[in-house]
Each structure stands twice: as C-alpha cells, then as structure tokens.
Amino acid sequence: MALVNSSIITASGDVVGTELAGGLALLDLRTGSYFNLNQTGAYVWSQIEGSAKTIGDILGAMTQTYDVSADVLEQDLQTLLTQLSEQGLIAVSA
C-alpha cells in the first residue's frame, strides 16, 4: 500500500520495545527478530505505540520536535515507515 499523509499507522500488537541508550530495541514476538531504532525512530515508534496515527499527525509532531525541514522529515519518515511495514512491525491502512 502506498504511504500518503492520510495513511493510518498502527504498531503491531506482536511487537514489544525497550529503551536503549540513544534508541529503542524492538522484538517481533512472532518471528523472534530484533530491530534497533535510533533516537528519531524511537520517537516515531512512541507516536504510534498504543494509538493509531496518520502519517500527517506523526509528521506534524516531528516538525514541532526536530529542527529539520518538513521535506527532509517527510522523506525520512516515509523511508522508516516503509521499512517497518515490510518487516510487519506496523500496519498501514487507508
């Protein structure tokens, strides 16, 4: 599914996370695979963990937190969400 600002992102219920210095480790309970997120990735995960958000909502929160252009944030967010989706760590719906 194509990711657009109105896409709804939900963290998988089969994924648990724990904070690490400078990031977050995720464990996919279905596969036993671990994934590491840097500080920015951890921030994104905190936005969707426990509550579905649109990409636009996440991007809006990020622009308030990070001193980076919205275009750069949007591109990086799209890349991260695509990777998380491909690994089954998030669900994307219209």
C-alpha positions as a Python dict, from the first residue, in 0.01 Angstrom:
ca = {
    (1, 'M'): (0, 0, 0),
    (2, 'A'): (128, 345, -88),
    (3, 'L'): (206, 568, 206),
    (4, 'V'): (32, 905, 197),
    (5, 'N'): (-23, 1163, 471),
    (6, 'S'): (-373, 1028, 539),
    (7, 'S'): (-249, 667, 580),
    (8, 'I'): (-319, 534, 929),
    (9, 'I'): (-23, 371, 1101),
    (10, 'T'): (-69, 120, 1381),
    (11, 'A'): (206, -60, 1573),
    (12, 'S'): (174, -437, 1562),
    (13, 'G'): (48, -590, 1885),
    (14, 'D'): (311, -861, 1844),
    (15, 'V'): (599, -618, 1889),
    (16, 'V'): (747, -509, 2220),
    (17, 'G'): (1009, -245, 2272),
    (18, 'T'): (1263, -147, 2530),
    (19, 'E'): (1459, 174, 2553),
    (20, 'L'): (1831, 165, 2494),
    (21, 'A'): (2082, 444, 2526),
    (22, 'G'): (2006, 660, 2225),
    (23, 'G'): (1728, 447, 2080),
    (24, 'L'): (1489, 157, 2107),
    (25, 'A'): (1510, -218, 2056),
    (26, 'L'): (1202, -387, 1914),
    (27, 'L'): (1130, -759, 1941),
    (28, 'D'): (885, -916, 1698),
    (29, 'L'): (729, -1191, 1911),
    (30, 'R'): (604, -1376, 1602),
    (31, 'T'): (949, -1421, 1447),
    (32, 'G'): (1186, -1366, 1739),
    (33, 'S'): (1363, -1097, 1536),
    (34, 'Y'): (1514, -787, 1696),
    (35, 'F'): (1524, -444, 1537),
    (36, 'N'): (1712, -136, 1654),
    (37, 'L'): (1577, 215, 1610),
    (38, 'N'): (1783, 528, 1660),
    (39, 'Q'): (1652, 816, 1869),
    (40, 'T'): (1438, 954, 1586),
    (41, 'G'): (1298, 610, 1504),
    (42, 'A'): (1219, 564, 1874),
    (43, 'Y'): (1031, 895, 1868),
    (44, 'V'): (823, 775, 1573),
    (45, 'W'): (752, 446, 1750),
    (46, 'S'): (638, 636, 2060),
    (47, 'Q'): (389, 823, 1842),
    (48, 'I'): (220, 505, 1715),
    (49, 'E'): (263, 268, 2009),
    (50, 'G'): (-76, 218, 2172),
    (51, 'S'): (-262, 453, 1937),
    (52, 'A'): (-308, 472, 1562),
    (53, 'K'): (-191, 794, 1397),
    (54, 'T'): (-192, 926, 1044),
    (55, 'I'): (139, 996, 876),
    (56, 'G'): (35, 1361, 874),
    (57, 'D'): (-10, 1354, 1252),
    (58, 'I'): (332, 1197, 1302),
    (59, 'L'): (494, 1442, 1064),
    (60, 'G'): (329, 1735, 1241),
    (61, 'A'): (461, 1619, 1578),
    (62, 'M'): (808, 1571, 1433),
    (63, 'T'): (821, 1920, 1283),
    (64, 'Q'): (746, 2058, 1632),
    (65, 'T'): (1025, 1848, 1785),
    (66, 'Y'): (1307, 1849, 1529),
    (67, 'D'): (1474, 2147, 1365),
    (68, 'V'): (1476, 1996, 1015),
    (69, 'S'): (1283, 2096, 704),
    (70, 'A'): (943, 1931, 661),
    (71, 'D'): (1053, 1787, 324),
    (72, 'V'): (1352, 1608, 477),
    (73, 'L'): (1141, 1481, 768),
    (74, 'E'): (871, 1355, 534),
    (75, 'Q'): (1118, 1168, 316),
    (76, 'D'): (1293, 1010, 616),
    (77, 'L'): (959, 921, 778),
    (78, 'Q'): (839, 757, 456),
    (79, 'T'): (1159, 550, 442),
    (80, 'L'): (1130, 438, 804),
    (81, 'L'): (762, 352, 780),
    (82, 'T'): (820, 156, 460),
    (83, 'Q'): (1091, -48, 633),
    (84, 'L'): (875, -108, 940),
    (85, 'S'): (586, -214, 720),
    (86, 'E'): (799, -452, 515),
    (87, 'Q'): (910, -621, 840),
    (88, 'G'): (548, -649, 964),
    (89, 'L'): (613, -423, 1262),
    (90, 'I'): (336, -181, 1168),
    (91, 'A'): (4, -197, 985),
    (92, 'V'): (-86, 65, 725),
    (93, 'S'): (-447, 136, 631),
    (94, 'A'): (-623, 398, 421),
}
